[in-house]
mmCIF file of N, CA and C in Angstrom:
data_model
loop_
_atom_site.group_PDB
_atom_site.id
_atom_site.type_symbol
_atom_site.label_atom_id
_atom_site.label_comp_id
_atom_site.label_asym_id
_atom_site.label_seq_id
_atom_site.Cartn_x
_atom_site.Cartn_y
_atom_site.Cartn_z
ATOM 1 N N MET A 1 0.822 -1.190 0.000
ATOM 2 C CA MET A 1 0.000 0.000 0.000
ATOM 3 C C MET A 1 0.870 1.259 0.000
ATOM 4 N N LYS A 2 1.933 1.279 0.815
ATOM 5 C CA LYS A 2 2.802 2.449 0.895
ATOM 6 C C LYS A 2 3.538 2.688 -0.422
ATOM 7 N N ILE A 3 3.944 1.623 -1.082
ATOM 8 C CA ILE A 3 4.648 1.754 -2.357
ATOM 9 C C ILE A 3 3.721 2.365 -3.403
ATOM 10 N N THR A 4 2.475 1.975 -3.391
ATOM 11 C CA THR A 4 1.504 2.532 -4.332
ATOM 12 C C THR A 4 1.354 4.032 -4.123
ATOM 13 N N LYS A 5 1.295 4.469 -2.876
ATOM 14 C CA LYS A 5 1.181 5.900 -2.588
ATOM 15 C C LYS A 5 2.434 6.641 -3.032
ATOM 16 N N LEU A 6 3.595 6.048 -2.810
ATOM 17 C CA LEU A 6 4.851 6.663 -3.234
ATOM 18 C C LEU A 6 4.887 6.809 -4.752
ATOM 19 N N ILE A 7 4.468 5.770 -5.444
ATOM 20 C CA ILE A 7 4.429 5.820 -6.911
ATOM 21 C C ILE A 7 3.456 6.900 -7.375
ATOM 22 N N ASP A 8 2.307 7.001 -6.717
ATOM 23 C CA ASP A 8 1.333 8.041 -7.069
ATOM 24 C C ASP A 8 1.920 9.436 -6.877
ATOM 25 N N VAL A 9 2.629 9.633 -5.782
ATOM 26 C CA VAL A 9 3.253 10.934 -5.511
ATOM 27 C C VAL A 9 4.311 11.236 -6.560
ATOM 28 N N LEU A 10 5.147 10.258 -6.873
ATOM 29 C CA LEU A 10 6.187 10.460 -7.882
ATOM 30 C C LEU A 10 5.589 10.756 -9.255
ATOM 31 N N MET A 11 4.519 10.091 -9.604
ATOM 32 C CA MET A 11 3.858 10.342 -10.886
ATOM 33 C C MET A 11 3.269 11.753 -10.925
ATOM 34 N N ALA A 12 2.708 12.199 -9.801
ATOM 35 C CA ALA A 12 2.152 13.554 -9.736
ATOM 36 C C ALA A 12 3.258 14.595 -9.868
ATOM 37 N N VAL A 13 4.388 14.365 -9.195
ATOM 38 C CA VAL A 13 5.530 15.281 -9.293
ATOM 39 C C VAL A 13 6.037 15.320 -10.729
ATOM 40 N N LYS A 14 6.130 14.161 -11.361
ATOM 41 C CA LYS A 14 6.587 14.093 -12.755
ATOM 42 C C LYS A 14 5.648 14.870 -13.672
ATOM 43 N N LYS A 15 4.356 14.709 -13.471
ATOM 44 C CA LYS A 15 3.372 15.391 -14.320
ATOM 45 C C LYS A 15 3.450 16.904 -14.129
ATOM 46 N N ILE A 16 3.501 17.348 -12.886
ATOM 47 C CA ILE A 16 3.567 18.788 -12.606
ATOM 48 C C ILE A 16 4.859 19.372 -13.153
ATOM 49 N N THR A 17 5.968 18.694 -12.898
ATOM 50 C CA THR A 17 7.261 19.164 -13.393
ATOM 51 C C THR A 17 7.267 19.202 -14.912
ATOM 52 N N GLY A 18 6.726 18.178 -15.527
ATOM 53 C CA GLY A 18 6.650 18.136 -16.983
ATOM 54 C C GLY A 18 5.847 19.291 -17.545
ATOM 55 N N GLU A 19 4.752 19.624 -16.899
ATOM 56 C CA GLU A 19 3.921 20.743 -17.349
ATOM 57 C C GLU A 19 4.664 22.065 -17.196
ATOM 58 N N ILE A 20 5.327 22.253 -16.086
ATOM 59 C CA ILE A 20 6.047 23.508 -15.830
ATOM 60 C C ILE A 20 7.214 23.666 -16.795
ATOM 61 N N LEU A 21 7.915 22.569 -17.075
ATOM 62 C CA LEU A 21 9.099 22.631 -17.933
ATOM 63 C C LEU A 21 8.769 22.415 -19.408
ATOM 64 N N GLY A 22 7.518 22.216 -19.738
ATOM 65 C CA GLY A 22 7.127 22.052 -21.134
ATOM 66 C C GLY A 22 7.221 20.630 -21.633
ATOM 67 N N GLY A 23 7.182 19.687 -20.738
ATOM 68 C CA GLY A 23 7.251 18.287 -21.136
ATOM 69 C C GLY A 23 8.670 17.751 -21.067
ATOM 70 N N CYS A 24 8.754 16.443 -21.068
ATOM 71 C CA CYS A 24 10.061 15.790 -20.965
ATOM 72 C C CYS A 24 10.472 15.300 -22.353
ATOM 73 N N ASP A 25 10.976 16.236 -23.172
ATOM 74 C CA ASP A 25 11.381 15.893 -24.530
ATOM 75 C C ASP A 25 12.893 15.672 -24.594
ATOM 76 N N ASP A 26 13.392 15.431 -25.801
ATOM 77 C CA ASP A 26 14.819 15.146 -25.978
ATOM 78 C C ASP A 26 15.712 16.308 -25.545
ATOM 79 N N LEU A 27 15.278 17.542 -25.801
ATOM 80 C CA LEU A 27 16.090 18.699 -25.406
ATOM 81 C C LEU A 27 16.235 18.783 -23.890
ATOM 82 N N LEU A 28 15.139 18.602 -23.177
ATOM 83 C CA LEU A 28 15.202 18.657 -21.714
ATOM 84 C C LEU A 28 16.053 17.513 -21.172
ATOM 85 N N LEU A 29 15.876 16.324 -21.724
ATOM 86 C CA LEU A 29 16.696 15.187 -21.291
ATOM 87 C C LEU A 29 18.174 15.437 -21.578
ATOM 88 N N ALA A 30 18.474 16.013 -22.746
ATOM 89 C CA ALA A 30 19.867 16.329 -23.084
ATOM 90 C C ALA A 30 20.448 17.313 -22.075
ATOM 91 N N LEU A 31 19.676 18.339 -21.725
ATOM 92 C CA LEU A 31 20.165 19.309 -20.742
ATOM 93 C C LEU A 31 20.436 18.634 -19.405
ATOM 94 N N LEU A 32 19.512 17.818 -18.942
ATOM 95 C CA LEU A 32 19.694 17.143 -17.651
ATOM 96 C C LEU A 32 20.913 16.221 -17.668
ATOM 97 N N ILE A 33 21.115 15.522 -18.771
ATOM 98 C CA ILE A 33 22.284 14.643 -18.898
ATOM 99 C C ILE A 33 23.568 15.465 -18.911
ATOM 100 N N PHE A 34 23.586 16.551 -19.696
ATOM 101 C CA PHE A 34 24.774 17.409 -19.757
ATOM 102 C C PHE A 34 25.068 18.033 -18.395
ATOM 103 N N MET A 35 24.018 18.429 -17.670
ATOM 104 C CA MET A 35 24.218 19.013 -16.345
ATOM 105 C C MET A 35 24.865 17.999 -15.397
ATOM 106 N N ALA A 36 24.395 16.774 -15.444
ATOM 107 C CA ALA A 36 24.956 15.727 -14.585
ATOM 108 C C ALA A 36 26.410 15.443 -14.954
ATOM 109 N N ILE A 37 26.689 15.339 -16.253
ATOM 110 C CA ILE A 37 28.061 15.065 -16.696
ATOM 111 C C ILE A 37 28.981 16.232 -16.341
ATOM 112 N N GLU A 38 28.499 17.465 -16.507
ATOM 113 C CA GLU A 38 29.317 18.636 -16.171
ATOM 114 C C GLU A 38 29.631 18.657 -14.683
ATOM 115 N N TYR A 39 28.653 18.318 -13.866
ATOM 116 C CA TYR A 39 28.850 18.262 -12.416
ATOM 117 C C TYR A 39 29.908 17.216 -12.060
ATOM 118 N N ILE A 40 29.802 16.055 -12.673
ATOM 119 C CA ILE A 40 30.762 14.972 -12.414
ATOM 120 C C ILE A 40 32.161 15.360 -12.880
ATOM 121 N N THR A 41 32.277 15.902 -14.102
ATOM 122 C CA THR A 41 33.606 16.259 -14.616
ATOM 123 C C THR A 41 34.227 17.408 -13.829
ATOM 124 N N CYS A 42 33.404 18.321 -13.336
ATOM 125 C CA CYS A 42 33.921 19.409 -12.500
ATOM 126 C C CYS A 42 34.486 18.850 -11.191
ATOM 127 N N THR A 43 33.770 17.915 -10.612
ATOM 128 C CA THR A 43 34.243 17.265 -9.386
ATOM 129 C C THR A 43 35.536 16.496 -9.650
ATOM 130 N N LEU A 44 35.585 15.767 -10.765
ATOM 131 C CA LEU A 44 36.797 15.022 -11.117
ATOM 132 C C LEU A 44 37.981 15.959 -11.352
ATOM 133 N N ALA A 45 37.739 17.087 -12.020
ATOM 134 C CA ALA A 45 38.811 18.062 -12.256
ATOM 135 C C ALA A 45 39.312 18.625 -10.933
ATOM 136 N N GLY A 46 38.400 18.864 -10.007
ATOM 137 C CA GLY A 46 38.798 19.347 -8.687
ATOM 138 C C GLY A 46 39.633 18.325 -7.933
ATOM 139 N N ILE A 47 39.244 17.069 -8.014
ATOM 140 C CA ILE A 47 40.016 15.995 -7.377
ATOM 141 C C ILE A 47 41.383 15.881 -8.040
ATOM 142 N N TYR A 48 41.398 15.926 -9.362
ATOM 143 C CA TYR A 48 42.642 15.799 -10.126
ATOM 144 C C TYR A 48 43.636 16.897 -9.747
ATOM 145 N N ASN A 49 43.160 18.110 -9.606
ATOM 146 C CA ASN A 49 44.030 19.245 -9.270
ATOM 147 C C ASN A 49 44.172 19.473 -7.774
ATOM 148 N N LYS A 50 43.567 18.596 -6.993
ATOM 149 C CA LYS A 50 43.589 18.719 -5.533
ATOM 150 C C LYS A 50 43.089 20.097 -5.098
ATOM 151 N N LYS A 51 42.078 20.580 -5.807
ATOM 152 C CA LYS A 51 41.504 21.890 -5.500
ATOM 153 C C LYS A 51 39.997 21.785 -5.318
ATOM 154 N N ILE A 52 39.595 20.757 -4.603
ATOM 155 C CA ILE A 52 38.158 20.626 -4.364
ATOM 156 C C ILE A 52 37.760 21.710 -3.383
ATOM 157 N N LYS A 53 36.853 22.546 -3.831
ATOM 158 C CA LYS A 53 36.309 23.553 -2.940
ATOM 159 C C LYS A 53 34.828 23.271 -2.798
ATOM 160 N N GLU A 54 34.119 24.195 -2.277
ATOM 161 C CA GLU A 54 32.698 23.956 -2.060
ATOM 162 C C GLU A 54 31.920 24.145 -3.351
ATOM 163 N N ILE A 55 32.211 23.263 -4.302
ATOM 164 C CA ILE A 55 31.537 23.355 -5.592
ATOM 165 C C ILE A 55 30.151 22.730 -5.541
ATOM 166 N N THR A 56 29.940 21.871 -4.588
ATOM 167 C CA THR A 56 28.697 21.115 -4.585
ATOM 168 C C THR A 56 27.469 22.007 -4.488
ATOM 169 N N LEU A 57 27.382 22.795 -3.451
ATOM 170 C CA LEU A 57 26.202 23.622 -3.261
ATOM 171 C C LEU A 57 26.110 24.700 -4.330
ATOM 172 N N ASP A 58 27.232 25.333 -4.664
ATOM 173 C CA ASP A 58 27.247 26.348 -5.725
ATOM 174 C C ASP A 58 26.711 25.779 -7.031
ATOM 175 N N LYS A 59 27.236 24.637 -7.414
ATOM 176 C CA LYS A 59 26.838 24.011 -8.680
ATOM 177 C C LYS A 59 25.355 23.636 -8.664
ATOM 178 N N ILE A 60 24.899 23.091 -7.567
ATOM 179 C CA ILE A 60 23.498 22.681 -7.475
ATOM 180 C C ILE A 60 22.581 23.897 -7.572
ATOM 181 N N ILE A 61 22.955 24.995 -6.915
ATOM 182 C CA ILE A 61 22.156 26.224 -6.982
ATOM 183 C C ILE A 61 22.117 26.751 -8.411
ATOM 184 N N LYS A 62 23.273 26.803 -9.079
ATOM 185 C CA LYS A 62 23.322 27.310 -10.453
ATOM 186 C C LYS A 62 22.505 26.437 -11.398
ATOM 187 N N LYS A 63 22.629 25.138 -11.249
ATOM 188 C CA LYS A 63 21.894 24.233 -12.136
ATOM 189 C C LYS A 63 20.389 24.298 -11.850
ATOM 190 N N SER A 64 20.025 24.517 -10.612
ATOM 191 C CA SER A 64 18.609 24.706 -10.276
ATOM 192 C C SER A 64 18.063 25.968 -10.932
ATOM 193 N N CYS A 65 18.867 27.019 -10.944
ATOM 194 C CA CYS A 65 18.445 28.268 -11.595
ATOM 195 C C CYS A 65 18.274 28.076 -13.101
ATOM 196 N N ILE A 66 19.113 27.248 -13.700
ATOM 197 C CA ILE A 66 18.971 26.957 -15.129
ATOM 198 C C ILE A 66 17.623 26.279 -15.385
ATOM 199 N N ILE A 67 17.267 25.321 -14.543
ATOM 200 C CA ILE A 67 15.975 24.638 -14.680
ATOM 201 C C ILE A 67 14.829 25.643 -14.528
ATOM 202 N N LEU A 68 14.976 26.579 -13.589
ATOM 203 C CA LEU A 68 13.949 27.610 -13.414
ATOM 204 C C LEU A 68 13.822 28.479 -14.661
ATOM 205 N N LEU A 69 14.952 28.774 -15.316
ATOM 206 C CA LEU A 69 14.903 29.565 -16.549
ATOM 207 C C LEU A 69 14.204 28.807 -17.678
ATOM 208 N N VAL A 70 14.355 27.495 -17.699
ATOM 209 C CA VAL A 70 13.615 26.688 -18.681
ATOM 210 C C VAL A 70 12.113 26.837 -18.422
ATOM 211 N N ALA A 71 11.727 26.800 -17.148
ATOM 212 C CA ALA A 71 10.314 26.982 -16.800
ATOM 213 C C ALA A 71 9.827 28.366 -17.217
ATOM 214 N N VAL A 72 10.646 29.393 -16.989
ATOM 215 C CA VAL A 72 10.281 30.755 -17.398
ATOM 216 C C VAL A 72 10.089 30.812 -18.914
ATOM 217 N N GLY A 73 11.023 30.224 -19.654
ATOM 218 C CA GLY A 73 10.900 30.184 -21.111
ATOM 219 C C GLY A 73 9.632 29.486 -21.555
ATOM 220 N N ASN A 74 9.293 28.402 -20.884
ATOM 221 C CA ASN A 74 8.075 27.663 -21.222
ATOM 222 C C ASN A 74 6.830 28.500 -20.954
ATOM 223 N N VAL A 75 6.801 29.186 -19.822
ATOM 224 C CA VAL A 75 5.641 30.022 -19.489
ATOM 225 C C VAL A 75 5.493 31.161 -20.498
ATOM 226 N N ILE A 76 6.611 31.779 -20.881
ATOM 227 C CA ILE A 76 6.557 32.846 -21.891
ATOM 228 C C ILE A 76 6.019 32.295 -23.207
ATOM 229 N N ASP A 77 6.481 31.105 -23.588
ATOM 230 C CA ASP A 77 5.958 30.471 -24.805
ATOM 231 C C ASP A 77 4.445 30.271 -24.717
ATOM 232 N N LEU A 78 3.976 29.804 -23.568
ATOM 233 C CA LEU A 78 2.541 29.564 -23.403
ATOM 234 C C LEU A 78 1.750 30.864 -23.475
ATOM 235 N N LEU A 79 2.300 31.924 -22.908
ATOM 236 C CA LEU A 79 1.595 33.206 -22.905
ATOM 237 C C LEU A 79 1.616 33.888 -24.261
ATOM 238 N N ILE A 80 2.754 33.854 -24.936
ATOM 239 C CA ILE A 80 2.908 34.591 -26.190
ATOM 240 C C ILE A 80 2.562 33.738 -27.404
ATOM 241 N N PHE A 81 3.092 32.539 -27.451
ATOM 242 C CA PHE A 81 2.942 31.696 -28.641
ATOM 243 C C PHE A 81 1.895 30.597 -28.477
ATOM 244 N N GLN A 82 1.161 30.600 -27.388
ATOM 245 C CA GLN A 82 0.191 29.570 -27.032
ATOM 246 C C GLN A 82 0.842 28.187 -26.928
ATOM 247 N N ASN A 83 1.042 27.488 -28.013
ATOM 248 C CA ASN A 83 1.595 26.135 -27.937
ATOM 249 C C ASN A 83 3.005 26.023 -28.503
ATOM 250 N N GLY A 84 3.653 27.137 -28.770
ATOM 251 C CA GLY A 84 4.991 27.096 -29.356
ATOM 252 C C GLY A 84 6.066 26.800 -28.329
ATOM 253 N N ASN A 85 7.244 26.519 -28.823
ATOM 254 C CA ASN A 85 8.389 26.238 -27.958
ATOM 255 C C ASN A 85 9.590 27.095 -28.334
ATOM 256 N N VAL A 86 9.359 28.292 -28.808
ATOM 257 C CA VAL A 86 10.437 29.130 -29.324
ATOM 258 C C VAL A 86 11.424 29.522 -28.225
ATOM 259 N N ILE A 87 10.938 30.137 -27.168
ATOM 260 C CA ILE A 87 11.806 30.624 -26.092
ATOM 261 C C ILE A 87 12.398 29.448 -25.322
ATOM 262 N N ARG A 88 11.569 28.477 -25.003
ATOM 263 C CA ARG A 88 12.037 27.290 -24.266
ATOM 264 C C ARG A 88 13.163 26.602 -25.024
ATOM 265 N N THR A 89 12.992 26.437 -26.332
ATOM 266 C CA THR A 89 14.019 25.793 -27.151
ATOM 267 C C THR A 89 15.304 26.609 -27.156
ATOM 268 N N ALA A 90 15.184 27.929 -27.241
ATOM 269 C CA ALA A 90 16.375 28.790 -27.215
ATOM 270 C C ALA A 90 17.101 28.676 -25.877
ATOM 271 N N VAL A 91 16.340 28.670 -24.782
ATOM 272 C CA VAL A 91 16.944 28.542 -23.447
ATOM 273 C C VAL A 91 17.629 27.185 -23.318
ATOM 274 N N LEU A 92 16.942 26.129 -23.710
ATOM 275 C CA LEU A 92 17.523 24.789 -23.621
ATOM 276 C C LEU A 92 18.779 24.667 -24.477
ATOM 277 N N SER A 93 18.729 25.162 -25.697
ATOM 278 C CA SER A 93 19.890 25.078 -26.593
ATOM 279 C C SER A 93 21.082 25.836 -26.027
ATOM 280 N N PHE A 94 20.823 27.024 -25.492
ATOM 281 C CA PHE A 94 21.898 27.825 -24.909
ATOM 282 C C PHE A 94 22.576 27.071 -23.767
ATOM 283 N N TYR A 95 21.773 26.532 -22.861
ATOM 284 C CA TYR A 95 22.365 25.865 -21.701
ATOM 285 C C TYR A 95 22.926 24.482 -22.020
ATOM 286 N N ILE A 96 22.393 23.799 -23.011
ATOM 287 C CA ILE A 96 23.005 22.538 -23.446
ATOM 288 C C ILE A 96 24.413 22.816 -23.955
ATOM 289 N N SER A 97 24.546 23.842 -24.788
ATOM 290 C CA SER A 97 25.876 24.165 -25.322
ATOM 291 C C SER A 97 26.800 24.671 -24.224
ATOM 292 N N SER A 98 26.273 25.463 -23.313
ATOM 293 C CA SER A 98 27.088 25.980 -22.214
ATOM 294 C C SER A 98 27.596 24.851 -21.313
ATOM 295 N N GLU A 99 26.704 23.940 -20.969
ATOM 296 C CA GLU A 99 27.102 22.790 -20.150
ATOM 297 C C GLU A 99 28.083 21.904 -20.915
ATOM 298 N N GLY A 100 27.853 21.735 -22.215
ATOM 299 C CA GLY A 100 28.768 20.940 -23.043
ATOM 300 C C GLY A 100 30.161 21.531 -23.071
ATOM 301 N N LEU A 101 30.241 22.858 -23.225
ATOM 302 C CA LEU A 101 31.556 23.519 -23.202
ATOM 303 C C LEU A 101 32.209 23.389 -21.833
ATOM 304 N N GLY A 102 31.400 23.437 -20.778
ATOM 305 C CA GLY A 102 31.928 23.230 -19.428
ATOM 306 C C GLY A 102 32.504 21.831 -19.255
ATOM 307 N N ILE A 103 31.835 20.843 -19.832
ATOM 308 C CA ILE A 103 32.331 19.461 -19.792
ATOM 309 C C ILE A 103 33.697 19.387 -20.461
ATOM 310 N N LEU A 104 33.801 19.974 -21.660
ATOM 311 C CA LEU A 104 35.073 19.941 -22.392
ATOM 312 C C LEU A 104 36.174 20.659 -21.617
ATOM 313 N N GLU A 105 35.827 21.777 -21.016
ATOM 314 C CA GLU A 105 36.806 22.529 -20.222
ATOM 315 C C GLU A 105 37.297 21.697 -19.039
ATOM 316 N N ASN A 106 36.377 21.051 -18.342
ATOM 317 C CA ASN A 106 36.753 20.219 -17.195
ATOM 318 C C ASN A 106 37.624 19.046 -17.620
ATOM 319 N N ILE A 107 37.288 18.431 -18.733
ATOM 320 C CA ILE A 107 38.059 17.287 -19.221
ATOM 321 C C ILE A 107 39.454 17.727 -19.648
ATOM 322 N N THR A 108 39.549 18.918 -20.239
ATOM 323 C CA THR A 108 40.852 19.459 -20.633
ATOM 324 C C THR A 108 41.729 19.704 -19.407
ATOM 325 N N VAL A 109 41.123 20.184 -18.328
ATOM 326 C CA VAL A 109 41.863 20.413 -17.080
ATOM 327 C C VAL A 109 42.487 19.111 -16.583
ATOM 328 N N ILE A 110 41.790 18.017 -16.767
ATOM 329 C CA ILE A 110 42.291 16.711 -16.336
ATOM 330 C C ILE A 110 43.432 16.239 -17.232
ATOM 331 N N GLY A 111 43.514 16.793 -18.437
ATOM 332 C CA GLY A 111 44.599 16.432 -19.338
ATOM 333 C C GLY A 111 44.172 15.588 -20.519
ATOM 334 N N VAL A 112 42.879 15.433 -20.696
ATOM 335 C CA VAL A 112 42.367 14.662 -21.821
ATOM 336 C C VAL A 112 42.071 15.637 -22.960
ATOM 337 N N SER A 113 42.583 15.312 -24.150
ATOM 338 C CA SER A 113 42.307 16.195 -25.286
ATOM 339 C C SER A 113 40.883 15.950 -25.783
ATOM 340 N N VAL A 114 40.285 17.007 -26.322
ATOM 341 C CA VAL A 114 38.913 16.902 -26.811
ATOM 342 C C VAL A 114 38.887 17.184 -28.311
ATOM 343 N N PRO A 115 37.993 16.550 -29.031
ATOM 344 C CA PRO A 115 37.902 16.784 -30.473
ATOM 345 C C PRO A 115 37.509 18.237 -30.771
ATOM 346 N N GLN A 116 38.262 18.871 -31.639
ATOM 347 C CA GLN A 116 37.991 20.263 -31.999
ATOM 348 C C GLN A 116 36.611 20.409 -32.634
ATOM 349 N N LYS A 117 36.198 19.417 -33.397
ATOM 350 C CA LYS A 117 34.885 19.467 -34.051
ATOM 351 C C LYS A 117 33.767 19.549 -33.015
ATOM 352 N N LEU A 118 33.887 18.781 -31.947
ATOM 353 C CA LEU A 118 32.885 18.804 -30.884
ATOM 354 C C LEU A 118 32.834 20.181 -30.235
ATOM 355 N N LYS A 119 34.004 20.731 -29.957
ATOM 356 C CA LYS A 119 34.075 22.065 -29.358
ATOM 357 C C LYS A 119 33.471 23.107 -30.296
ATOM 358 N N SER A 120 33.788 23.010 -31.573
ATOM 359 C CA SER A 120 33.262 23.963 -32.563
ATOM 360 C C SER A 120 31.741 23.907 -32.645
ATOM 361 N N ILE A 121 31.195 22.701 -32.631
ATOM 362 C CA ILE A 121 29.740 22.548 -32.710
ATOM 363 C C ILE A 121 29.071 23.157 -31.484
ATOM 364 N N LEU A 122 29.624 22.897 -30.304
ATOM 365 C CA LEU A 122 29.042 23.455 -29.083
ATOM 366 C C LEU A 122 29.148 24.980 -29.065
ATOM 367 N N GLU A 123 30.290 25.508 -29.532
ATOM 368 C CA GLU A 123 30.447 26.964 -29.603
ATOM 369 C C GLU A 123 29.448 27.563 -30.586
ATOM 370 N N GLN A 124 29.246 26.901 -31.715
ATOM 371 C CA GLN A 124 28.279 27.383 -32.706
ATOM 372 C C GLN A 124 26.866 27.366 -32.139
ATOM 373 N N MET A 125 26.530 26.295 -31.430
ATOM 374 C CA MET A 125 25.209 26.219 -30.795
ATOM 375 C C MET A 125 25.010 27.373 -29.829
ATOM 376 N N LYS A 126 26.043 27.647 -29.033
ATOM 377 C CA LYS A 126 25.938 28.723 -28.048
ATOM 378 C C LYS A 126 25.813 30.070 -28.750
ATOM 379 N N ASP A 127 26.605 30.275 -29.801
ATOM 380 C CA ASP A 127 26.521 31.524 -30.564
ATOM 381 C C ASP A 127 25.136 31.686 -31.185
ATOM 382 N N ASP A 128 24.619 30.612 -31.775
ATOM 383 C CA ASP A 128 23.289 30.663 -32.386
ATOM 384 C C ASP A 128 22.219 30.978 -31.342
ATOM 385 N N SER A 129 22.333 30.366 -30.169
ATOM 386 C CA SER A 129 21.365 30.616 -29.102
ATOM 387 C C SER A 129 21.469 32.045 -28.600
ATOM 388 N N SER A 130 22.696 32.553 -28.498
ATOM 389 C CA SER A 130 22.893 33.932 -28.049
ATOM 390 C C SER A 130 22.292 34.908 -29.049
ATOM 391 N N GLU A 131 22.466 34.628 -30.324
ATOM 392 C CA GLU A 131 21.898 35.490 -31.369
ATOM 393 C C GLU A 131 20.374 35.481 -31.300
ATOM 394 N N GLU A 132 19.794 34.303 -31.055
ATOM 395 C CA GLU A 132 18.338 34.205 -30.941
ATOM 396 C C GLU A 132 17.844 35.018 -29.754
ATOM 397 N N ASN A 133 18.615 35.011 -28.657
ATOM 398 C CA ASN A 133 18.204 35.741 -27.462
ATOM 399 C C ASN A 133 18.277 37.245 -27.663
ATOM 400 N N LYS A 134 19.132 37.715 -28.593
ATOM 401 C CA LYS A 134 19.271 39.147 -28.844
ATOM 402 C C LYS A 134 18.125 39.699 -29.670
ATOM 403 N N LYS A 135 17.440 38.826 -30.410
ATOM 404 C CA LYS A 135 16.361 39.282 -31.304
ATOM 405 C C LYS A 135 15.153 39.745 -30.531
#
């Protein structure tokens, strides 16, 4: 009986979160995956350089704010474009590329070389997202 209630609560949280964030699509999943990988690589870089500082709470707060900005973008889309995903997509693309570049930076700190093509694509994504935000 208790497990059923827990599952019901988790399903309700998933539904509410999905509505606020505009659904759980590939872009949102990509952002969440990139955020997790960036967090892990940042921690590994800190361990590697023996410079672990209080990155945990800082990183969690920043990543939480990114999720809130996705929600803001989704709400603006609902208000202005009714069912569009213009702002939400721009916000997600910007932060996916930003987190991706952070991953590459952290990996470089550890001493692993990264493919230039991957870096170029992420930089282009970020530039494109920044240009969209200026319009």
